[in-house]
Coordinates of C-alpha atoms and ligand atoms in Angstrom, one line a residue:
M1 CA -74.5 -39.8 -63.2
S2 CA -76.5 -38.5 -60.3
A3 CA -79.1 -35.7 -60.9
P4 CA -77.8 -32.1 -60.7
V5 CA -78.2 -30.6 -57.2
V6 CA -81.0 -28.0 -56.8
T7 CA -81.3 -26.2 -53.5
R8 CA -83.4 -23.2 -52.4
I9 CA -84.0 -20.7 -49.7
A10 CA -87.7 -20.2 -49.0
P11 CA -88.2 -17.3 -46.6
S12 CA -91.5 -16.0 -45.4
P13 CA -91.6 -12.2 -45.9
T14 CA -93.0 -11.3 -42.6
G15 CA -90.4 -9.0 -41.1
Y16 CA -86.8 -8.3 -41.5
M17 CA -84.3 -10.8 -42.7
H18 CA -83.1 -12.8 -39.8
I19 CA -79.4 -13.9 -39.5
G20 CA -80.6 -17.5 -39.2
T21 CA -82.3 -17.2 -42.6
A22 CA -79.1 -15.8 -44.0
R23 CA -77.2 -18.7 -42.7
T24 CA -79.6 -21.2 -44.1
A25 CA -79.4 -19.4 -47.5
L26 CA -75.6 -19.5 -47.3
F27 CA -75.6 -23.3 -46.6
N28 CA -77.9 -23.9 -49.6
W29 CA -75.8 -21.6 -51.8
L30 CA -72.5 -23.3 -50.8
F31 CA -74.0 -26.7 -51.3
A32 CA -75.3 -26.0 -54.8
R33 CA -72.4 -23.8 -56.0
G34 CA -69.8 -26.3 -54.9
R35 CA -71.6 -29.0 -57.0
G36 CA -72.3 -27.1 -60.1
G37 CA -75.9 -27.1 -59.1
K38 CA -78.7 -24.5 -58.9
F39 CA -79.7 -22.3 -56.0
L40 CA -83.2 -20.9 -56.1
L41 CA -85.1 -18.3 -54.1
R42 CA -88.8 -18.7 -53.3
I43 CA -90.7 -16.1 -51.3
E44 CA -93.3 -17.9 -49.2
D45 CA -95.9 -15.2 -49.3
T46 CA -98.9 -17.5 -49.1
D47 CA -99.9 -16.1 -45.8
R48 CA -101.4 -12.8 -47.1
E49 CA -102.0 -11.3 -43.7
R50 CA -98.4 -11.6 -42.5
S51 CA -96.6 -11.1 -45.8
T52 CA -95.5 -7.6 -46.8
P53 CA -93.7 -6.2 -49.9
E54 CA -91.3 -4.4 -47.5
A55 CA -90.2 -7.7 -46.0
T56 CA -89.7 -9.2 -49.5
D57 CA -87.5 -6.2 -50.4
A58 CA -85.5 -6.7 -47.2
I59 CA -84.9 -10.3 -48.2
L60 CA -83.8 -9.4 -51.7
R61 CA -81.5 -6.6 -50.4
G62 CA -80.0 -9.0 -47.8
M63 CA -79.3 -11.7 -50.4
E64 CA -77.7 -9.1 -52.6
W65 CA -75.5 -7.6 -49.9
L66 CA -74.4 -11.1 -48.8
G67 CA -73.5 -11.9 -52.4
L68 CA -75.8 -14.9 -52.4
D69 CA -76.8 -15.0 -56.1
Y70 CA -79.7 -17.2 -57.0
D71 CA -80.6 -18.7 -60.4
G72 CA -83.5 -17.3 -62.3
E73 CA -86.1 -15.0 -60.8
A74 CA -87.4 -15.2 -57.3
V75 CA -90.5 -17.3 -57.2
S76 CA -93.6 -16.0 -55.5
Q77 CA -95.4 -18.8 -53.8
F78 CA -98.7 -16.9 -53.7
E79 CA -98.8 -16.7 -57.5
R80 CA -98.7 -20.4 -57.7
A81 CA -101.9 -20.9 -55.7
G82 CA -103.8 -22.3 -58.7
R83 CA -101.2 -25.0 -59.2
H84 CA -101.4 -25.9 -55.5
A85 CA -105.1 -26.3 -55.7
E86 CA -104.7 -28.5 -58.8
V87 CA -102.5 -30.9 -56.8
A88 CA -104.9 -31.0 -53.9
H89 CA -107.7 -32.0 -56.3
E90 CA -105.5 -34.6 -57.9
M91 CA -104.8 -36.2 -54.5
L92 CA -108.5 -36.1 -53.9
A93 CA -109.2 -37.8 -57.2
K94 CA -106.7 -40.5 -56.4
G95 CA -108.2 -41.1 -53.0
H96 CA -105.2 -39.8 -51.0
A97 CA -107.2 -36.9 -49.7
Y98 CA -110.8 -36.3 -48.9
K99 CA -113.4 -33.5 -48.5
C100 CA -114.1 -32.6 -45.0
F101 CA -117.3 -30.7 -44.2
A102 CA -116.8 -30.4 -40.5
T103 CA -117.4 -26.9 -39.1
Q104 CA -115.2 -25.1 -36.6
D105 CA -117.8 -25.8 -33.9
E106 CA -117.8 -29.5 -34.6
I107 CA -114.0 -29.7 -34.5
Q108 CA -114.0 -27.8 -31.2
A109 CA -116.7 -30.1 -29.8
F110 CA -114.6 -33.2 -30.9
R111 CA -111.5 -31.8 -29.1
D112 CA -113.4 -30.9 -25.9
Q113 CA -114.8 -34.4 -25.7
A114 CA -111.5 -36.0 -26.4
K115 CA -109.9 -33.9 -23.6
E116 CA -112.6 -34.9 -21.2
E117 CA -112.2 -38.6 -22.0
G118 CA -108.4 -38.3 -21.8
R119 CA -107.9 -39.2 -25.4
S120 CA -105.6 -37.6 -28.0
T121 CA -107.1 -34.3 -29.1
L122 CA -105.8 -34.9 -32.7
Y123 CA -108.8 -34.3 -34.9
R124 CA -110.3 -37.4 -36.6
S125 CA -112.7 -36.3 -39.2
P126 CA -115.9 -38.4 -39.7
W127 CA -115.7 -37.5 -43.4
R128 CA -112.5 -39.5 -44.0
D129 CA -114.3 -42.6 -45.0
A130 CA -117.7 -41.1 -45.9
D131 CA -119.4 -42.2 -49.0
P132 CA -119.3 -39.2 -51.5
A133 CA -123.0 -39.8 -52.0
T134 CA -123.6 -38.5 -48.5
H135 CA -121.6 -35.2 -49.1
P136 CA -123.7 -32.1 -48.4
D137 CA -123.7 -29.1 -50.7
A138 CA -121.6 -27.1 -48.2
P139 CA -118.2 -25.6 -47.9
Y140 CA -115.4 -28.1 -47.4
V141 CA -111.7 -28.3 -46.9
I142 CA -109.4 -31.0 -48.4
R143 CA -107.5 -33.1 -45.9
M144 CA -104.7 -35.6 -46.5
K145 CA -105.5 -39.2 -45.5
A146 CA -102.6 -39.7 -43.2
P147 CA -101.7 -43.2 -42.1
Q148 CA -102.9 -43.9 -38.6
D149 CA -100.6 -46.7 -37.5
G150 CA -97.0 -47.6 -38.1
T151 CA -94.2 -45.0 -38.3
T152 CA -92.8 -42.5 -40.7
V153 CA -89.0 -42.3 -40.8
I154 CA -87.3 -39.0 -41.9
R155 CA -83.9 -39.9 -43.2
D156 CA -82.2 -36.7 -42.2
Q157 CA -78.6 -35.9 -43.2
V158 CA -78.0 -34.0 -40.0
Q159 CA -80.4 -35.5 -37.4
G160 CA -80.0 -39.1 -38.6
D161 CA -83.1 -41.3 -38.9
V162 CA -86.0 -39.6 -37.1
T163 CA -89.0 -41.8 -36.5
I164 CA -92.4 -40.3 -36.0
R165 CA -95.4 -42.4 -34.9
N166 CA -98.1 -42.1 -37.4
D167 CA -100.9 -42.0 -34.8
Q168 CA -99.4 -38.5 -34.0
L169 CA -100.1 -37.2 -37.5
D170 CA -103.5 -35.7 -38.1
D171 CA -105.2 -35.4 -41.5
M172 CA -103.7 -32.0 -42.3
I173 CA -105.7 -29.6 -44.4
V174 CA -104.1 -29.0 -47.8
L175 CA -106.8 -26.7 -49.3
R176 CA -109.0 -24.4 -47.3
S177 CA -112.7 -23.9 -47.9
D178 CA -112.0 -20.7 -49.9
G179 CA -109.8 -22.7 -52.2
T180 CA -106.5 -21.4 -51.0
P181 CA -103.6 -23.8 -50.3
T182 CA -102.1 -24.3 -46.9
Y183 CA -98.4 -23.6 -46.4
M184 CA -97.7 -27.4 -45.9
L185 CA -99.1 -28.2 -49.4
A186 CA -97.5 -25.2 -51.1
V187 CA -94.0 -26.0 -49.9
V188 CA -94.1 -29.5 -51.3
V189 CA -95.6 -28.6 -54.6
D190 CA -93.2 -25.8 -55.2
D191 CA -90.2 -27.8 -54.2
H192 CA -91.2 -30.6 -56.5
D193 CA -92.0 -28.2 -59.4
M194 CA -88.8 -26.3 -59.0
G195 CA -86.9 -29.6 -59.1
V196 CA -85.4 -29.1 -55.6
T197 CA -83.3 -32.1 -54.7
H198 CA -82.0 -31.1 -51.3
V199 CA -84.1 -29.3 -48.6
I200 CA -81.7 -27.7 -46.2
R201 CA -83.5 -25.7 -43.6
G202 CA -84.0 -25.0 -39.9
D203 CA -84.8 -27.9 -37.6
D204 CA -88.0 -26.1 -36.5
H205 CA -89.3 -27.6 -39.7
L206 CA -88.3 -31.2 -38.9
N207 CA -91.8 -32.2 -37.8
N208 CA -93.3 -30.7 -40.9
A209 CA -91.1 -33.0 -43.0
A210 CA -93.1 -36.1 -41.8
R211 CA -96.3 -34.5 -42.9
Q212 CA -94.9 -33.1 -46.1
M213 CA -93.6 -36.5 -47.1
L214 CA -97.2 -37.7 -47.3
V215 CA -97.8 -35.4 -50.2
Y216 CA -94.7 -36.6 -52.0
E217 CA -95.9 -40.2 -51.6
A218 CA -99.5 -39.4 -52.6
M219 CA -98.3 -37.8 -55.8
G220 CA -95.6 -40.4 -56.5
W221 CA -92.9 -37.8 -56.4
P222 CA -89.3 -38.6 -55.4
L223 CA -88.5 -37.3 -51.9
P224 CA -85.8 -34.6 -51.6
V225 CA -82.8 -35.2 -49.4
Y226 CA -83.5 -33.6 -46.0
A227 CA -81.0 -31.8 -43.8
H228 CA -82.5 -29.9 -40.8
I229 CA -80.0 -27.6 -39.3
P230 CA -80.0 -26.7 -35.6
L231 CA -81.0 -23.2 -34.7
I232 CA -78.6 -20.4 -33.7
F233 CA -78.2 -19.7 -30.0
G234 CA -76.8 -16.7 -28.3
P235 CA -73.6 -16.9 -26.2
D236 CA -75.6 -17.9 -23.2
G237 CA -77.1 -21.0 -24.9
K238 CA -80.6 -19.6 -25.4
K239 CA -82.2 -19.0 -28.7
L240 CA -80.6 -16.0 -30.4
S241 CA -82.7 -12.9 -29.8
K242 CA -82.4 -9.1 -29.7
R243 CA -81.2 -9.5 -26.1
H244 CA -77.9 -10.9 -27.4
G245 CA -77.4 -8.2 -30.0
A246 CA -78.3 -7.7 -33.6
T247 CA -80.4 -10.4 -35.3
G248 CA -81.2 -8.7 -38.6
V249 CA -78.9 -9.0 -41.6
E250 CA -79.3 -5.3 -42.3
E251 CA -78.1 -4.5 -38.9
Y252 CA -74.8 -6.2 -39.6
Q253 CA -74.6 -4.4 -43.0
G254 CA -75.2 -1.2 -41.1
M255 CA -72.5 -1.9 -38.6
G256 CA -70.1 -2.2 -41.5
Y257 CA -69.1 -5.8 -41.5
P258 CA -67.7 -6.9 -44.9
A259 CA -69.9 -9.4 -46.7
A260 CA -67.1 -11.9 -47.2
G261 CA -66.3 -11.9 -43.5
M262 CA -70.0 -12.4 -42.8
R263 CA -70.2 -15.3 -45.1
N264 CA -67.1 -16.9 -43.6
Y265 CA -68.5 -16.5 -40.1
L266 CA -72.0 -17.7 -40.9
A267 CA -70.5 -20.8 -42.7
R268 CA -68.7 -21.6 -39.5
L269 CA -71.8 -21.2 -37.4
G270 CA -72.9 -24.8 -37.2
W271 CA -70.7 -26.2 -39.9
S272 CA -67.0 -27.1 -39.7
H273 CA -64.2 -28.4 -41.9
G274 CA -61.5 -29.6 -39.6
D275 CA -59.9 -26.7 -37.8
D276 CA -60.3 -24.2 -40.6
E277 CA -61.6 -20.9 -39.4
F278 CA -60.6 -18.4 -42.0
F279 CA -61.4 -19.3 -45.6
S280 CA -62.5 -18.0 -49.0
D281 CA -65.8 -18.6 -50.8
A282 CA -64.0 -20.9 -53.2
Q283 CA -62.7 -23.0 -50.3
A284 CA -66.1 -23.0 -48.6
M285 CA -67.8 -24.2 -51.8
E286 CA -65.3 -26.9 -52.2
W287 CA -65.5 -28.1 -48.6
F288 CA -69.1 -27.6 -47.7
D289 CA -71.0 -30.8 -47.2
L290 CA -74.0 -31.9 -45.1
G291 CA -71.8 -34.2 -43.0
G292 CA -69.9 -31.2 -41.6
I293 CA -73.1 -29.7 -40.0
G294 CA -73.2 -30.2 -36.3
K295 CA -76.2 -31.7 -34.5
S296 CA -76.3 -29.3 -31.6
P297 CA -77.2 -25.6 -31.8
S298 CA -74.3 -23.2 -32.5
R299 CA -73.6 -20.2 -30.4
F300 CA -73.2 -16.8 -32.0
D301 CA -69.8 -15.4 -31.1
F302 CA -69.5 -11.7 -31.8
K303 CA -65.7 -11.7 -31.2
K304 CA -65.1 -14.4 -33.7
L305 CA -67.2 -12.6 -36.3
E306 CA -65.1 -9.5 -35.8
N307 CA -61.9 -11.4 -35.9
L308 CA -62.8 -13.1 -39.2
C309 CA -64.1 -9.8 -40.7
G310 CA -60.8 -8.2 -39.8
Q311 CA -58.9 -11.0 -41.6
H312 CA -61.1 -10.6 -44.7
I313 CA -60.7 -6.9 -44.9
A314 CA -56.9 -7.3 -44.7
A315 CA -57.0 -10.0 -47.3
S316 CA -59.3 -8.2 -49.7
D317 CA -58.2 -6.8 -53.0
D318 CA -57.8 -3.0 -52.6
A319 CA -60.1 -2.0 -55.5
A320 CA -62.9 -4.4 -54.4
L321 CA -62.5 -3.1 -50.8
L322 CA -62.9 0.5 -51.9
Q323 CA -66.0 -0.4 -53.8
E324 CA -67.5 -2.1 -50.8
L325 CA -66.5 0.8 -48.6
T326 CA -68.1 3.3 -51.0
A327 CA -71.3 1.2 -51.0
F328 CA -71.2 1.3 -47.2
T329 CA -70.8 5.1 -47.0
E330 CA -73.5 5.6 -49.5
A331 CA -75.9 3.4 -47.6
S332 CA -75.1 4.9 -44.2
G333 CA -75.2 8.4 -45.7
E334 CA -72.9 9.8 -43.0
I335 CA -69.9 10.5 -45.2
Q336 CA -69.8 11.7 -48.8
L337 CA -66.7 10.5 -50.6
D338 CA -65.7 12.7 -53.6
D339 CA -63.4 11.5 -56.4
S340 CA -60.3 12.9 -54.8
D341 CA -61.1 11.1 -51.5
K342 CA -61.6 7.9 -53.4
A343 CA -58.3 8.3 -55.3
L344 CA -56.5 8.8 -52.0
L345 CA -58.3 5.9 -50.3
A346 CA -57.3 3.7 -53.2
K347 CA -53.7 4.8 -52.8
G348 CA -53.8 4.3 -49.1
M349 CA -55.9 1.1 -48.9
Y350 CA -52.8 -1.0 -48.4
C351 CA -52.1 0.5 -45.0
L352 CA -55.8 1.2 -44.0
K353 CA -56.9 -2.4 -44.3
E354 CA -54.6 -3.7 -41.7
R355 CA -56.3 -4.3 -38.4
A356 CA -59.7 -2.9 -39.3
K357 CA -62.6 -5.2 -38.4
T358 CA -65.4 -3.1 -39.9
F359 CA -65.8 -0.3 -42.4
P360 CA -66.3 2.4 -39.7
E361 CA -63.0 1.3 -38.2
L362 CA -61.4 1.5 -41.6
L363 CA -62.9 5.0 -42.1
E364 CA -61.5 5.9 -38.7
K365 CA -58.0 5.0 -39.9
A366 CA -58.7 6.9 -43.1
H367 CA -59.3 10.1 -41.1
F368 CA -56.0 11.6 -42.2
I369 CA -57.2 11.2 -45.8
L370 CA -60.7 12.5 -45.3
A371 CA -60.0 15.4 -42.9
K372 CA -59.5 18.8 -44.5
R373 CA -56.9 21.5 -43.6
P374 CA -56.5 23.1 -41.2
L375 CA -56.9 19.8 -39.2
E376 CA -58.7 19.8 -35.9
L377 CA -56.3 18.6 -33.3
D378 CA -57.6 16.3 -30.5
E379 CA -56.3 16.7 -27.0
K380 CA -53.5 14.2 -27.3
A381 CA -52.4 15.7 -30.6
Q382 CA -52.3 19.1 -29.0
A383 CA -50.2 17.8 -26.1
A384 CA -47.8 16.1 -28.5
L385 CA -47.2 19.5 -30.2
D386 CA -45.4 21.3 -27.5
T387 CA -43.0 24.1 -28.2
V388 CA -39.9 21.9 -28.5
S389 CA -41.7 19.5 -30.9
R390 CA -42.9 22.4 -33.0
G391 CA -39.4 23.6 -33.2
I392 CA -38.2 20.3 -34.5
L393 CA -41.0 20.1 -37.0
N394 CA -40.1 23.6 -38.2
E395 CA -36.7 22.3 -39.1
L396 CA -37.9 19.2 -40.7
T397 CA -40.3 21.0 -43.0
P398 CA -37.7 22.6 -45.5
Q399 CA -35.8 19.3 -45.6
L400 CA -38.9 17.5 -46.7
Q401 CA -39.2 20.0 -49.5
N402 CA -36.2 18.5 -51.1
A403 CA -36.4 14.9 -50.1
S404 CA -37.1 12.2 -52.5
W405 CA -40.7 11.1 -51.8
E406 CA -40.0 7.5 -51.0
R407 CA -40.2 5.6 -47.7
E408 CA -36.5 5.0 -47.2
A409 CA -35.5 8.6 -48.0
L410 CA -38.2 10.0 -45.8
E411 CA -37.2 7.7 -42.9
G412 CA -33.6 9.0 -43.4
V413 CA -34.6 12.6 -43.3
V414 CA -36.8 12.3 -40.2
A415 CA -34.1 10.2 -38.4
A416 CA -31.4 12.7 -39.2
V417 CA -33.5 15.6 -37.8
A418 CA -34.3 13.6 -34.7
E419 CA -30.6 12.7 -34.2
A420 CA -29.6 16.3 -34.6
H421 CA -31.8 17.0 -31.6
G422 CA -30.5 14.1 -29.6
T423 CA -33.8 12.3 -29.8
K424 CA -35.0 9.1 -31.3
L425 CA -37.2 8.8 -34.4
G426 CA -39.9 7.3 -32.3
K427 CA -40.1 10.5 -30.2
L428 CA -40.6 12.6 -33.3
A429 CA -43.3 10.3 -34.6
G430 CA -45.8 11.6 -32.0
P431 CA -45.7 15.3 -33.0
L432 CA -45.5 14.3 -36.7
R433 CA -48.6 12.1 -36.4
A434 CA -50.4 14.9 -34.6
A435 CA -49.5 17.4 -37.4
L436 CA -50.5 15.0 -40.2
A437 CA -53.7 13.5 -38.7
G438 CA -54.6 15.6 -35.7
R439 CA -54.8 12.4 -33.7
S440 CA -52.6 9.9 -31.9
V441 CA -53.9 6.7 -33.4
T442 CA -53.2 6.5 -37.1
P443 CA -51.3 4.5 -39.7
S444 CA -47.5 5.0 -39.6
V445 CA -46.3 8.5 -40.3
F446 CA -44.4 7.4 -43.4
D447 CA -47.5 5.7 -44.8
M448 CA -49.4 8.9 -44.2
M449 CA -46.8 11.1 -45.9
L450 CA -46.6 8.8 -48.9
V451 CA -50.4 8.7 -49.3
I452 CA -51.1 12.4 -48.9
G453 CA -48.0 13.5 -50.8
R454 CA -45.4 16.2 -50.4
D455 CA -47.5 19.3 -50.7
E456 CA -50.2 18.3 -48.4
T457 CA -47.6 17.0 -45.9
I458 CA -45.7 20.3 -45.9
N459 CA -48.8 22.3 -45.7
R460 CA -50.1 20.4 -42.7
L461 CA -46.7 20.8 -41.0
K462 CA -46.8 24.5 -41.7
D463 CA -50.3 24.7 -40.2
V464 CA -49.1 23.5 -36.8
V465 CA -45.7 25.2 -36.8
G466 CA -47.4 28.5 -37.4
Ligands
LIG1 N1 -91.0 -20.4 -45.1 C1 -90.3 -21.2 -44.1 C2 -89.7 -20.2 -43.2 O1 -89.4 -19.1 -43.5 C3 -89.3 -22.1 -44.7 C4 -89.9 -23.3 -45.2 C5 -88.9 -24.3 -45.8 O2 -87.7 -24.0 -45.8 O3 -89.4 -25.4 -46.1 O4 -89.4 -20.6 -42.1

């Protein structure tokens, strides 16, 4: 039996949560969840100057909103600094690393000279092979002893075999002179200690993999499976940036995209399963594999995102949708839903969720539920309520008083009144819509009548008939 899968997302908390981080998290989540494995979260807060608690909160909120649940607690990389130092010293003891006493000035002088002589400016420390007896009593860093000839091959599940010439690797620093670990060391130690079996991350880390592999080798640790995924581009084929639109997870949440639609869209961004576009989490978990990840950058397609979100809203369970809608209104703070609003929204969800791509669109359709009498009539609604129409509505009102409050019966009553006036049901729908919602774009008049009920329907008609 092969070892259980363990994946992770390891964001650096240095700003907002980028949509690319969300996609990487999603891929790792799908891969682990589809295999009964574990998905872990590690906050890479080793860089104290750039890391902020606000950025960590944004990551935690983003993961929660997207529904990407992780196993156990989030791990703080910074808190593991002692362990990182311990590994650096172990590599030192085993002779895979060495103390380097070179000063910044000496390193700069080395580089300047190499440049002048047209040689590689990759720093080669004179301390690599120095006899420890010659070590001064001075600050030092610990560097890896990287191989200087031959090649390193990264067997990447997305990029294929990537060969790096070892003469292009420098002896990277793993522990600074103040005893703090570098990011390159911390990543490997943490991944090993957390039991990570698959490292799925952005291909901006591909070159790092060659250097990180040295640490695994030095420690005699098994290598994880690597999968470096291409970055996300904008529709114009350039790296996704603010120019193209929103890049932060919270911005998408704020625009009211449903999390399920977002997950579906992000899964399709750089990964495919045949021609499948619209799918559930369960399907994505079952289907997701590293072989389906494309080698070239994907392009963010806002239309496709909207389209999938619309399909997810329509396919959602009504109660779950109401819950998500409520969370959206609470977070946006623009609308307060009271219990009676919620009860009516629950009743009407079946007709609201058709053709709404975002929560603001859904709320727009729910205007007839949320608006209070007497309704404000927009221009089109006012135009629809001319004298003749008001007259017909005036006749309709008492008939509704006695009608049985079911779709067919209501259709019958309205059709009969329309017919009596030599007009079609469709002609009466405009004024009726105007009276019931104050607008011209709404769910069907019968749906509105059924949702708001007899008394409210009649009162709204009386309001406009005067
Ligand atoms: N902390 C890195 C980043 O945010 C990710 C490192 C990794 O996945 O190995 O880009």
